[in-house]
Coordinates of C-alpha atoms in Angstrom, one line a residue:
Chain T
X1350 CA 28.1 16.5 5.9
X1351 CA 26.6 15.9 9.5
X1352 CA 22.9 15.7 9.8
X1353 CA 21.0 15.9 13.1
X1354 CA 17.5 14.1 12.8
X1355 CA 14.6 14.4 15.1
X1356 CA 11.9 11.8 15.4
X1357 CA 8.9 12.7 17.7
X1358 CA 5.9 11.4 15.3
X1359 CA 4.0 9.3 17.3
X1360 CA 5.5 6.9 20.5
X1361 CA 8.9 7.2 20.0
X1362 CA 11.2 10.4 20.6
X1363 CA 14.9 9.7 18.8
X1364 CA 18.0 11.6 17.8
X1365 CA 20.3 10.3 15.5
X1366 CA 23.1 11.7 13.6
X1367 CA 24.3 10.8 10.1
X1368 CA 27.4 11.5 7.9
X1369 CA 27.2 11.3 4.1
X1370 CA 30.1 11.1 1.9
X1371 CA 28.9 11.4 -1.6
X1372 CA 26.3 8.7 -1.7
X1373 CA 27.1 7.0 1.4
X1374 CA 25.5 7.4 4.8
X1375 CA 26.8 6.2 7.9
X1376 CA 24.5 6.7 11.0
X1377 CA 27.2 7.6 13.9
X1378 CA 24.4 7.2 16.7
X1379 CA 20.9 6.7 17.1
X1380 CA 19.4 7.0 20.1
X1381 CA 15.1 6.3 21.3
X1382 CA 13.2 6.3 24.4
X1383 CA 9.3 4.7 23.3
X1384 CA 6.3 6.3 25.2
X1385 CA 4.7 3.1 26.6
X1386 CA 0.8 3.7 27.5
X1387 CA -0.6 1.3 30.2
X1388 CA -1.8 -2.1 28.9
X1389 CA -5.2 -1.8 26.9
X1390 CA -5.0 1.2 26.0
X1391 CA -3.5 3.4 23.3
X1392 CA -1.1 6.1 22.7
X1393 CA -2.8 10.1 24.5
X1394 CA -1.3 12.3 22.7
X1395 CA -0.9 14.8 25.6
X1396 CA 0.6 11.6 27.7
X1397 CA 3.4 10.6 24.6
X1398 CA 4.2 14.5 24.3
X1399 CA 4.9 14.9 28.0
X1400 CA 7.1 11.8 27.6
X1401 CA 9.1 13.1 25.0
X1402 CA 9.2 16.6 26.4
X1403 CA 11.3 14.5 29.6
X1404 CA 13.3 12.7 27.3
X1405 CA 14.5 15.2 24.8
X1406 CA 17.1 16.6 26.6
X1407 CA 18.7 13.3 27.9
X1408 CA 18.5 11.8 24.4
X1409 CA 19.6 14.6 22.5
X1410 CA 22.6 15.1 24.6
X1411 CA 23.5 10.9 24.8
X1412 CA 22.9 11.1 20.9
X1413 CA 25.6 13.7 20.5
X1414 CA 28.3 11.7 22.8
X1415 CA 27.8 8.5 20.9
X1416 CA 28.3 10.1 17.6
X1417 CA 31.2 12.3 19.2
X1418 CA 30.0 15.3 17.9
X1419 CA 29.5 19.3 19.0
X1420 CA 26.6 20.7 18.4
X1421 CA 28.3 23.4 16.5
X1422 CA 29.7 20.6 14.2
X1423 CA 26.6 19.6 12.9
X1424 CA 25.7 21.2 9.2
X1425 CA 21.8 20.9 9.5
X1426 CA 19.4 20.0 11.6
X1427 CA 16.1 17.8 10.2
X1428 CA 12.7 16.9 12.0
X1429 CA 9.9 15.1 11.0
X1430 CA 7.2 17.6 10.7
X1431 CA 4.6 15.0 9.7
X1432 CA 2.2 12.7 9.5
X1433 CA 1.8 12.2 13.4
X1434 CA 0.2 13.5 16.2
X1435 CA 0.1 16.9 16.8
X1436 CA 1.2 17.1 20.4
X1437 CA 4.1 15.2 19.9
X1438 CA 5.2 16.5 16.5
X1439 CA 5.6 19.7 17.8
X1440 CA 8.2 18.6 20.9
X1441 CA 10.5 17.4 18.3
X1442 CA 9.7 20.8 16.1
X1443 CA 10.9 23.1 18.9
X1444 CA 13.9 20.7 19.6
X1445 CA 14.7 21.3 16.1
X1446 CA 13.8 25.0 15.8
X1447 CA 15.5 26.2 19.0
X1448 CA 18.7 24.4 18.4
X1449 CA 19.0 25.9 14.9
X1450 CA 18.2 29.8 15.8
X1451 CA 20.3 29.4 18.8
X1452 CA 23.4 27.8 16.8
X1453 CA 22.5 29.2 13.5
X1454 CA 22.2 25.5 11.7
X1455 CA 20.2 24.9 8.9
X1456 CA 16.8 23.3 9.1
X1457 CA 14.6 21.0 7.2
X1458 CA 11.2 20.0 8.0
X1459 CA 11.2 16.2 6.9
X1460 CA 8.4 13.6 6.0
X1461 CA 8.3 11.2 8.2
X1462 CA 7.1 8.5 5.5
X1463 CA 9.3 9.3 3.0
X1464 CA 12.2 8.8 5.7
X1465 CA 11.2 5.4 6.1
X1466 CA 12.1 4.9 2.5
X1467 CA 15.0 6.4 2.5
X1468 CA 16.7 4.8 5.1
X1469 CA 15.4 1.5 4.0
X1470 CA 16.8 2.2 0.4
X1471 CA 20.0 3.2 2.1
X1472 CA 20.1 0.2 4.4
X1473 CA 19.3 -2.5 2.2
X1474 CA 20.9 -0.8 -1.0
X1475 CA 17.2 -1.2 -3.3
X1476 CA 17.4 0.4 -5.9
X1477 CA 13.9 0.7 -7.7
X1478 CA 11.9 -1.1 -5.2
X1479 CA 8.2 -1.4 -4.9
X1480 CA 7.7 -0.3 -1.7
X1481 CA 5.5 -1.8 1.1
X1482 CA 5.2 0.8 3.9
X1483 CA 3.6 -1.4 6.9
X1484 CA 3.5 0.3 9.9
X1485 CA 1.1 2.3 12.6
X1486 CA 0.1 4.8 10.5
X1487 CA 0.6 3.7 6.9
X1488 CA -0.4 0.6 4.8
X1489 CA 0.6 2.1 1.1
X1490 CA 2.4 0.4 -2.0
X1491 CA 4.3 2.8 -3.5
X1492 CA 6.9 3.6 -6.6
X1493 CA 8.6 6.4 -7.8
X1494 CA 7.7 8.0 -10.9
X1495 CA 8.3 11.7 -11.9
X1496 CA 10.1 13.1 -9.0
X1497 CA 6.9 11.6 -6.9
X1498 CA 6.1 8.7 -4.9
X1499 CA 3.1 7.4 -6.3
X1500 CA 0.6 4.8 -4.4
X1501 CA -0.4 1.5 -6.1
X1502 CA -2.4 0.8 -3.4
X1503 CA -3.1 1.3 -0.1
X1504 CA -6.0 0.9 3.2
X1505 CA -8.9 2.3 2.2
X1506 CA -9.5 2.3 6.5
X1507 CA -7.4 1.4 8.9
X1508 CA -3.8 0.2 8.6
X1509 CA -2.4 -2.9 9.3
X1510 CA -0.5 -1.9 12.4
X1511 CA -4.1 -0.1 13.9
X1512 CA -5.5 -3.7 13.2
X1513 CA -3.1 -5.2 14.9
X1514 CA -3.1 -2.7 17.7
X1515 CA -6.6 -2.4 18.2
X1516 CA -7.2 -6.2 18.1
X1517 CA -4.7 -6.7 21.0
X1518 CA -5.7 -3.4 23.0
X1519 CA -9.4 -4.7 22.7
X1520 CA -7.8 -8.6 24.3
X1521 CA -5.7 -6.3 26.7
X1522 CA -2.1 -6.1 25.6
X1523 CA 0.1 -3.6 25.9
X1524 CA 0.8 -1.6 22.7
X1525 CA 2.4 -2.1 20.3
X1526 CA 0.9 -5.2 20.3
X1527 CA 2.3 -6.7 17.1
X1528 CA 4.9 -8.9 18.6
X1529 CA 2.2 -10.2 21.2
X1530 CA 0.1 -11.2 18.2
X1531 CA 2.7 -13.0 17.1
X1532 CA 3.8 -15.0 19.8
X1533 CA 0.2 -16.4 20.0
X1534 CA -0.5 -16.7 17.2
X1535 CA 2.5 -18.8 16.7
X1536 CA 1.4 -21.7 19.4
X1537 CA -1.9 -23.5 16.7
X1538 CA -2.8 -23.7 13.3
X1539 CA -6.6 -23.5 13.8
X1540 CA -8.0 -21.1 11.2
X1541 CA -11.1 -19.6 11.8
X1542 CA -12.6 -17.8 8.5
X1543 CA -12.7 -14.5 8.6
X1544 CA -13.7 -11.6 6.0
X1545 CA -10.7 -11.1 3.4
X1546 CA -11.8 -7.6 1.5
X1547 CA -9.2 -7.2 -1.3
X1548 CA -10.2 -4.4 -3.7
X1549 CA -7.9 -4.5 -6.7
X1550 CA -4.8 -3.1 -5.3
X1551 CA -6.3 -2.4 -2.2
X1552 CA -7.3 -3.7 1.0
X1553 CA -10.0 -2.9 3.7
X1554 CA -9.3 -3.8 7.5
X1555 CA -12.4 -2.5 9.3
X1556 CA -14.5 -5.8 8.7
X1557 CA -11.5 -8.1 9.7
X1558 CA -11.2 -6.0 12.9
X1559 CA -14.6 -6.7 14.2
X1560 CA -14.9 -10.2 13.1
X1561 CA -11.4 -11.0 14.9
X1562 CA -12.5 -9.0 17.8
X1563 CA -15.4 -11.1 18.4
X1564 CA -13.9 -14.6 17.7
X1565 CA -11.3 -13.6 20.5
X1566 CA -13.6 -15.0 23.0
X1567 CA -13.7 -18.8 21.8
X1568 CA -10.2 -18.8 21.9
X1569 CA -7.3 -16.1 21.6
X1570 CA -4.5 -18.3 20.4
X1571 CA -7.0 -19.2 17.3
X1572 CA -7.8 -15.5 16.7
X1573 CA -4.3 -14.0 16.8
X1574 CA -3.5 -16.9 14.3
X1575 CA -6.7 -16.5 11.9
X1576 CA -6.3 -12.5 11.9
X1577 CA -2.6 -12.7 11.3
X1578 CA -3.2 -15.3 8.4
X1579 CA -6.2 -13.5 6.6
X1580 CA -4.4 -9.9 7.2
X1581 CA -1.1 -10.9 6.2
X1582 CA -2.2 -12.8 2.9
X1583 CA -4.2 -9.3 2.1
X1584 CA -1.2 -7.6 2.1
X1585 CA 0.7 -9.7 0.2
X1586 CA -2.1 -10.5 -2.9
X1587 CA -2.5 -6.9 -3.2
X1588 CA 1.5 -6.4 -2.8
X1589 CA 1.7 -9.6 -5.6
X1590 CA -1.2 -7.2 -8.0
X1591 CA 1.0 -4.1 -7.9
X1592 CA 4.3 -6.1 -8.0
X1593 CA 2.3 -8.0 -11.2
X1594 CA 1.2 -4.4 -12.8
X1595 CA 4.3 -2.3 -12.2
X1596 CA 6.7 -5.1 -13.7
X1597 CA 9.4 -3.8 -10.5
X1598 CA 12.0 -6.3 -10.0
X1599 CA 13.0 -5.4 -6.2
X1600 CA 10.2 -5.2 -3.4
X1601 CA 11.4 -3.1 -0.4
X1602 CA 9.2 -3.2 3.0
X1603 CA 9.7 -0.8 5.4
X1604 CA 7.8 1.1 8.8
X1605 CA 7.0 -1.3 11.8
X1606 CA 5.1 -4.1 10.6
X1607 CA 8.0 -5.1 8.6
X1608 CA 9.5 -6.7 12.2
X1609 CA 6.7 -9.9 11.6
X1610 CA 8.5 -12.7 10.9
X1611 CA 5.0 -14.3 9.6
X1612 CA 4.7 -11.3 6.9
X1613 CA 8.2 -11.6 5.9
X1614 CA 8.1 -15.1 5.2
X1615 CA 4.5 -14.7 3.1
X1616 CA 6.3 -11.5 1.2
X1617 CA 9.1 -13.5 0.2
X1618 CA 7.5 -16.3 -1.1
X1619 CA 5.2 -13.9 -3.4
X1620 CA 9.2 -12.5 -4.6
X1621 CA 10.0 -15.8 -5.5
X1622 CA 7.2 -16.4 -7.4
X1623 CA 7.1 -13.0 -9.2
X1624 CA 10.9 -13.3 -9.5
X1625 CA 12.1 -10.5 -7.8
X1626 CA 14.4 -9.8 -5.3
X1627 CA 12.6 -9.0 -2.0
X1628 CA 14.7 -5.9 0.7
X1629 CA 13.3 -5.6 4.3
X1630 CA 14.8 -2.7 6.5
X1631 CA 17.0 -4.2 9.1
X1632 CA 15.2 -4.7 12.4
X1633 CA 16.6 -2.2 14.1
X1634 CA 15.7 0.4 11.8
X1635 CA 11.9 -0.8 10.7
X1636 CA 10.1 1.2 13.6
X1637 CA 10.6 5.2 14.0
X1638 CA 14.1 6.2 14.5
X1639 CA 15.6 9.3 14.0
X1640 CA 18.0 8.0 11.6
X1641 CA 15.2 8.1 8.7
X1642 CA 15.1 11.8 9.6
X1643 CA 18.3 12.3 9.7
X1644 CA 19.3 10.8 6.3
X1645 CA 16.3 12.4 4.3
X1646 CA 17.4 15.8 5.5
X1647 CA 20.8 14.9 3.7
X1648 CA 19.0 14.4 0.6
X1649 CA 16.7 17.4 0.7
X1650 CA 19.9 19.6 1.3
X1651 CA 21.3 18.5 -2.1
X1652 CA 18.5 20.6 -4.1
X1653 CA 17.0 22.2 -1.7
X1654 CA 17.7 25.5 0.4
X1655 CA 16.9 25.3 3.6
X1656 CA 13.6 26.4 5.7
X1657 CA 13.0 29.8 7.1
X1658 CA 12.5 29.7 10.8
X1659 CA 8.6 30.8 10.3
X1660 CA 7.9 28.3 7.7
X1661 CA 9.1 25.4 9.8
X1662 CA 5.4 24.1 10.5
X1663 CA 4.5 20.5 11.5
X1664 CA 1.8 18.8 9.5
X1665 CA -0.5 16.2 11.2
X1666 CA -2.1 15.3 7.8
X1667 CA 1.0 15.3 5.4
X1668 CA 0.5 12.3 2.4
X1669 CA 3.5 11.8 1.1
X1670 CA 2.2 11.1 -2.5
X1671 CA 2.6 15.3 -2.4
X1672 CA 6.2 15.5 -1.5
X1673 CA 7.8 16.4 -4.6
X1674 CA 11.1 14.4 -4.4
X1675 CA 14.4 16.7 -6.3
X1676 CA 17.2 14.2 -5.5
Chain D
X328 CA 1.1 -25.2 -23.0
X329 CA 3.0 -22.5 -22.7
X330 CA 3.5 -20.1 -19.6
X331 CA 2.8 -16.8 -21.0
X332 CA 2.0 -14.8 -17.8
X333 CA 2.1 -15.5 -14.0
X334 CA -0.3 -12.8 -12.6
X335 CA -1.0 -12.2 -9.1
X336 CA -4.3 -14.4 -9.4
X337 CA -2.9 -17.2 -11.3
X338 CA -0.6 -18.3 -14.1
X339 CA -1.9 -17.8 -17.6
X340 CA -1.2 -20.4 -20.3
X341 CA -1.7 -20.6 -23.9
X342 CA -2.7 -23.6 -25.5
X343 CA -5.2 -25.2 -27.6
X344 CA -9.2 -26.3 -27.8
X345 CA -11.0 -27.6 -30.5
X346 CA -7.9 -26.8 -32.3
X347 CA -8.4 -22.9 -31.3
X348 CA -6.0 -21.4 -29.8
X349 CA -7.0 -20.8 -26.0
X350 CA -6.2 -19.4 -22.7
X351 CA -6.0 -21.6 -19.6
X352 CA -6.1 -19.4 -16.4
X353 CA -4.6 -22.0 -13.5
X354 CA -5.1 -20.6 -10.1
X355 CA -2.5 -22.1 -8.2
X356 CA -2.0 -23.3 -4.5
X357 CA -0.8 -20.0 -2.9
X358 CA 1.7 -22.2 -0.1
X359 CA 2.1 -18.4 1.7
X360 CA -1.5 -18.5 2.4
X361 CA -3.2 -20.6 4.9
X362 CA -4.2 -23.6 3.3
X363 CA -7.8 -23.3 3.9
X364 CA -8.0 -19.5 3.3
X365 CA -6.3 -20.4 0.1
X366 CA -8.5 -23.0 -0.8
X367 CA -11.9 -21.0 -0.3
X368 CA -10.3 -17.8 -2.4
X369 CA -9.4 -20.0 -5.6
X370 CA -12.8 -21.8 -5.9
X371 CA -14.5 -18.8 -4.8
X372 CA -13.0 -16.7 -7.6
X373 CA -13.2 -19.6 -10.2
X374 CA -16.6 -19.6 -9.9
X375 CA -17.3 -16.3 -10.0
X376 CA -14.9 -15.1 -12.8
X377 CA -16.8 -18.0 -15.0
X378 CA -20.2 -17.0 -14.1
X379 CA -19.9 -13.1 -14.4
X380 CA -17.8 -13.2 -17.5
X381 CA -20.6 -15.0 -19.5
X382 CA -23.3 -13.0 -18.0
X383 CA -21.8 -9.6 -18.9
X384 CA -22.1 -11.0 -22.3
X385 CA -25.9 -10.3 -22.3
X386 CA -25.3 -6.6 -22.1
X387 CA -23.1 -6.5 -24.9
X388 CA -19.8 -6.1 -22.9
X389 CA -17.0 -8.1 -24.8
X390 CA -15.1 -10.7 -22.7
X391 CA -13.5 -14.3 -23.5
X392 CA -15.4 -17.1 -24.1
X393 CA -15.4 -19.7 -21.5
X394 CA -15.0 -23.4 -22.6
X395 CA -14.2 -25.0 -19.4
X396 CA -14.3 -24.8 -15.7
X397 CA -12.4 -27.2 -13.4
X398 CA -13.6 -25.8 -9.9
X399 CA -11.5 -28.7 -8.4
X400 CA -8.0 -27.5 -9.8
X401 CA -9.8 -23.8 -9.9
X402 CA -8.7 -23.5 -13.6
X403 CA -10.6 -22.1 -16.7
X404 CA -10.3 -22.6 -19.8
X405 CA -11.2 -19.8 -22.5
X406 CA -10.9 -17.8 -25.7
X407 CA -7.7 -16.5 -26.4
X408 CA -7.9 -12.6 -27.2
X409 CA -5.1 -11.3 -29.9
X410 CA -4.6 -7.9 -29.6
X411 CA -2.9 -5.0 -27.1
X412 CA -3.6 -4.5 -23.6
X413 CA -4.8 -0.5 -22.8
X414 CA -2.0 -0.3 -20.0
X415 CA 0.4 -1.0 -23.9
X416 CA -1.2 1.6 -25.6
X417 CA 0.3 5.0 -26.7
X418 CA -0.3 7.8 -24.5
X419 CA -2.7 9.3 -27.4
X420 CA -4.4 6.3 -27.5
X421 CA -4.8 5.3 -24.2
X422 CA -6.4 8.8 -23.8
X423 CA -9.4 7.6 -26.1
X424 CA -10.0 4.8 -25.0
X425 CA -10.6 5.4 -21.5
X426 CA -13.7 6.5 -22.7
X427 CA -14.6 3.4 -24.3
X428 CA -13.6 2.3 -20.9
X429 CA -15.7 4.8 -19.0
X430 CA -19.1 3.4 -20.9
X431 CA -18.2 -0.3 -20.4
X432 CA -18.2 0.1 -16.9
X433 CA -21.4 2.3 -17.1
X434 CA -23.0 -0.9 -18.4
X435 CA -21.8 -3.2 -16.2
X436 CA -22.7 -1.4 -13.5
X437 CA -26.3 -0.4 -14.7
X438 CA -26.5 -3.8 -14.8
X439 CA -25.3 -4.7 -11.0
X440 CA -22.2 -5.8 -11.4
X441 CA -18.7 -4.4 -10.3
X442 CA -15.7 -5.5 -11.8
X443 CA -13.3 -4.8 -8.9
X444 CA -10.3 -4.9 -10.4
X445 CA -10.3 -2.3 -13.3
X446 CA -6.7 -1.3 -14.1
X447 CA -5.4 -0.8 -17.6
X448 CA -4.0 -4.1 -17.9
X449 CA -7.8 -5.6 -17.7
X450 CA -8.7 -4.5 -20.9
X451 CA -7.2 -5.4 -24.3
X452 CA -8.0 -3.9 -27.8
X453 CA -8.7 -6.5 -30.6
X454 CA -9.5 -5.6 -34.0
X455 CA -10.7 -1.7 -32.7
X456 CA -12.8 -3.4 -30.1
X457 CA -12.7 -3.2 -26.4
X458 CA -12.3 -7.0 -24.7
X459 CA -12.9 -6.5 -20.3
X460 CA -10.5 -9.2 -18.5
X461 CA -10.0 -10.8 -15.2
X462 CA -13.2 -10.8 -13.4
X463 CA -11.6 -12.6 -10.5
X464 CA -13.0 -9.8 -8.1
X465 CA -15.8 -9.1 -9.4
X466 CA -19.4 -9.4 -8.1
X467 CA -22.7 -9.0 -8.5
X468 CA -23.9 -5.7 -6.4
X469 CA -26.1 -2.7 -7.1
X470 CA -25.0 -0.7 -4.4
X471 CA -23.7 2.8 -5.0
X472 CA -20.6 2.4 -2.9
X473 CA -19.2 -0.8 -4.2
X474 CA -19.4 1.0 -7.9
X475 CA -17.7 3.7 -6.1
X476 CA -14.9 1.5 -5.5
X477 CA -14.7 0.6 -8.7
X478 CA -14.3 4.1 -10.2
X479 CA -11.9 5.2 -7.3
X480 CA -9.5 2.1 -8.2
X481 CA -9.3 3.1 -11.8
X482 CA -8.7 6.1 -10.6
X483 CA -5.8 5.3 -8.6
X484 CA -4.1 3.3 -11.5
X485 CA -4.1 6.4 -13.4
X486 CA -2.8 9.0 -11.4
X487 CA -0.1 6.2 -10.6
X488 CA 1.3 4.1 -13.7
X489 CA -0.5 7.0 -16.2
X490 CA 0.5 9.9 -14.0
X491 CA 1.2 12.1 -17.4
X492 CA -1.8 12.0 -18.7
X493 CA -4.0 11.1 -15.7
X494 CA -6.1 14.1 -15.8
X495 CA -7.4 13.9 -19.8
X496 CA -7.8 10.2 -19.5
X497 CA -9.8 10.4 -16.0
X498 CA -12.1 13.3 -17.8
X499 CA -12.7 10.9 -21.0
X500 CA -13.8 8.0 -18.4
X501 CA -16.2 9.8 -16.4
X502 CA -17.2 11.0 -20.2
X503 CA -18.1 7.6 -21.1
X504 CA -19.5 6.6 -17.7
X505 CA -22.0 9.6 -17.4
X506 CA -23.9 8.8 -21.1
X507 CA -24.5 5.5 -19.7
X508 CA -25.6 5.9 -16.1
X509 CA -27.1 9.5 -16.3
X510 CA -26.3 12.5 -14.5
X511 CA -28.0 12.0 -11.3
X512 CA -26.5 8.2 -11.0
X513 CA -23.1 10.1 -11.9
X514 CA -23.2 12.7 -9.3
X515 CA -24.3 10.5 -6.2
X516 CA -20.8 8.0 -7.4
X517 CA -18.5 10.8 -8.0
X518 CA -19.6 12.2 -4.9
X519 CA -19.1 8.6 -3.1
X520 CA -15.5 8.6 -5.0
X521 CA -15.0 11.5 -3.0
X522 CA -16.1 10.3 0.0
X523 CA -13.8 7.2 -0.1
X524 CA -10.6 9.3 -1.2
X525 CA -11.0 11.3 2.1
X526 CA -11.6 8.4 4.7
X527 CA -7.8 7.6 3.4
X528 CA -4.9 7.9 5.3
X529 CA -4.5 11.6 5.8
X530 CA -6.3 12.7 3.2
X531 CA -8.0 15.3 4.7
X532 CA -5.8 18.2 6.3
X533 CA -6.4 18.8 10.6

């Protein structure tokens, strides 16, 4: 089986196709071009559509070559029809739609979130992983139970990439400012307090933002390195609570933020002392890709018939602890 | 001593006091975390678990007895509590006692504090009564929102780990909390519960 995925949820506009054979995915290409806004500022919507209205047709067509396919090879066609931004959801929709009318391919509306599970499952080989989903628009602990998703915990504000983001727009980076962050906060070891607002399984951002915004200006080497510090061990108390009350024995962490080498390093020590084994998506595939779009559309078309044309919506607000999972 | 648990807070050891058996909570050096960050969590919470689980005694709530408090090593020393934690429990039983549930937190709340980490492993059934765990979190607040928190966390645990039978459970802890609080303390934190759930990440549909 051939699957076609289209990404277009937020920055990045991808196409990616993927084979299954029985239980195993192979992604023949995957190809991106990332919407860049100007430094210190964030993604416009209108601005990141018109980027990937430009780029659809040059990636869609170098996706195809790579993977040596025809479009009339393909079996179906998936996009992700949410969470994201509106504008730029619905470029990647009418990729989708027109390619299946005009070609007759099935088509499956995808959730974006839920395709950064999958492909990290299929990438790292997880089996039944607590899930950390770190990235620009989700901070959420999940597990499966009874064909759902269900969250252990998640941002009661913003998420952890927004912190990030927002920090280093406000200190004028260019976003996504993560790796930025990083790299400063990488050069002292002068911690600064700053709030730490761990509720149970959950965490609250807003507070930290502020605080770290303000502290920038005595020094932003010392604030990249205290936000990164107090955010990061956040995540990974309330990651160590729901790893603690679910008993899981695998930790899988997936979406964007998962490319911080700092977070990795604090994640894995709370596996070791937990005792489980800890599964990060590969680099490559942490941020948006099409691939994760791709490869949940394979799974959906083992129970599931495909969409009709009119019902191929895209949802901006779209949780994924709704999705009712068949496969 | 004998490592029974090691939580997320801190390792949990049985051992002995006064010939009692006895529960020695260590919270130990976190080496992820920054060690000053790391240093100013442990005591933080050492104190505060100490101090609030003894005061919610005055109410009537039933918690461990504290023996000892080593705020240098951030350790405690308490009572050790035989019986079955809620989260253990059968479905049918786990139904009930969220009402039991429900009213303690009704009463720790009408009495300003918020326990701030109420999942069903917190609470533990000994000899048919209800013992409240882990105060690590907790803190001493009268304001409607933080008690908001609380309710929407339990919340959470149930429509998560007790997904079956999240909906009778949920209905038998509001129960419980409502005859404690009243009704018009009721409806302005269920309505904050509400308000909480919908500043989440897409929770409300554009």
């Amino acid at each position: 089986m051939l699957c076609l995925g289209i990404e277009s949820t937020a920055h990045t506009f991808s196409c990616a196709v993927l084979e299954k054979k029985g239980k195993h995915g192979k992604i023949c290409s995957d190809i991106r071009k990332i919407y860049r806004p100007p430094e210190g500022e964030g993604i416009h919507p209108r601005e990141a559509s018109r980027h990937h209205i430009e780029s659809s047709a040059g990636v869609l067509s170098e996706c195809l070559q790579k993977a040596k396919v025809r479009i009339n090879d393909l079996d179906l066609i998936a996009y992700a029809a949410g969470p994201g931004l509106g504008p730029c959801l619905r470029v990647g929709a009418v990729v989708a739609r027109s390619l299946s009318t005009y070609y007759q391919i099935p088509i499956y509306p995808v959730n974006h979130a839920i395709g950064h599970i999958e492909l990290g499952k299929l990438l790292t080989g997880a089996k039944n992983p607590l899930v950390l989903l770190v990235s620009g628009g989700h901070t959420m602990l999940l597990a499966f139970m009874m064909n759902k998703w269900r969250v252990f915990g998640e941002t009661l504000d913003i998420t952890l990439g927004q912190l990030l983001d927002q920090f280093g727009r406000s200190a004028g980076f260019a976003s996504p400012c993560g790796k930025q962050i990083e790299t400063l906060a990488s050069k002292t070891t002068n911690y600064f307090p700053l709030p730490y607002s761990v509720k149970g399984n959950d965490v609250s951002f807003s507070g930290l933002l502020s605080a770290a915004k303000s502290l920038a200006p005595q020094g932003l080497e010392d604030a990249c390195y205290s936000l990164q510090e107090t955010a990061f061990a956040m995540i990974a108390e309330a990651t160590e609570r729901a790893l603690s009350f679910t008993k899981k024995k695998e930790l899988l962490v997936v979406g964007g933020v998962a490319a911080n080498k700092r977070l990795s390093e604090m994640l894995k020590s709370v596996c070791k002392r937990q005792n489980c084994k800890f599964f990060v998506t590969p680099l490559k595939f942490s941020g948006d890709c099409g691939s994760q779009i791709a490869w949940t559309g394979l799974l959906e078309s083992q129970t599931k018939k495909s969409s009709e044309i009119e019902n191929t919506f895209v949802k901006q607000s779209w949780r994924l602890d709704t999705v009712q999972v068949n496969y | 001593m004998k490592l029974l648990k090691k939580g997320a807070e801190g390792d949990i050891f049985l051992t002995s006091w006064n010939k009692q058996k006895a529960i020695l909570k260590a919270r130990k050096k976190k080496s992820y975390r920054n060690p000053s960050l790391d240093q100013r969590i442990r005591k933080q919470r050492t104190i505060r678990e100490s101090e609030i689980i003894s005061d919610v005694k005055l109410f009537g709530i039933s918690t461990p007895l504290i023996y000892y408090v080593d705020t240098k090593n951030c350790t405690i020393l308490m009572q050790h509590i035989a019986g079955t934690l809620v989260s253990d429990l059968s479905e049918l039983k786990l139904i009930t006692s969220c009402r039991e549930i429900g009213r303690i937190v009704g009463v720790m709340h009408k009495n300003g504090i918020m326990h701030g980490d109420l999942t069903t492993s917190n609470f533990i059934v000994s000899n048919g009564k209800m013992f409240v765990l882990d105060f690590g979190l907790a803190n001493k607040t009268k304001k409607p929102e933080d008690h908001a928190v609380d309710l929407r966390l339990f919340k959470e645990i149930l429509t998560s780990a007790h997904v079956k039978i999240m909906n009778k459970s949920w209905s038998n802890f509001l129960k419980g909390y409502k005859t404690v609080v009243g009704s018009a303390r009721f409806s302005k934190i269920t309505n904050l519960v509400t308000v909480i759930e919908s500043r989440g990440r897409y929770a409300n549909v554009v």
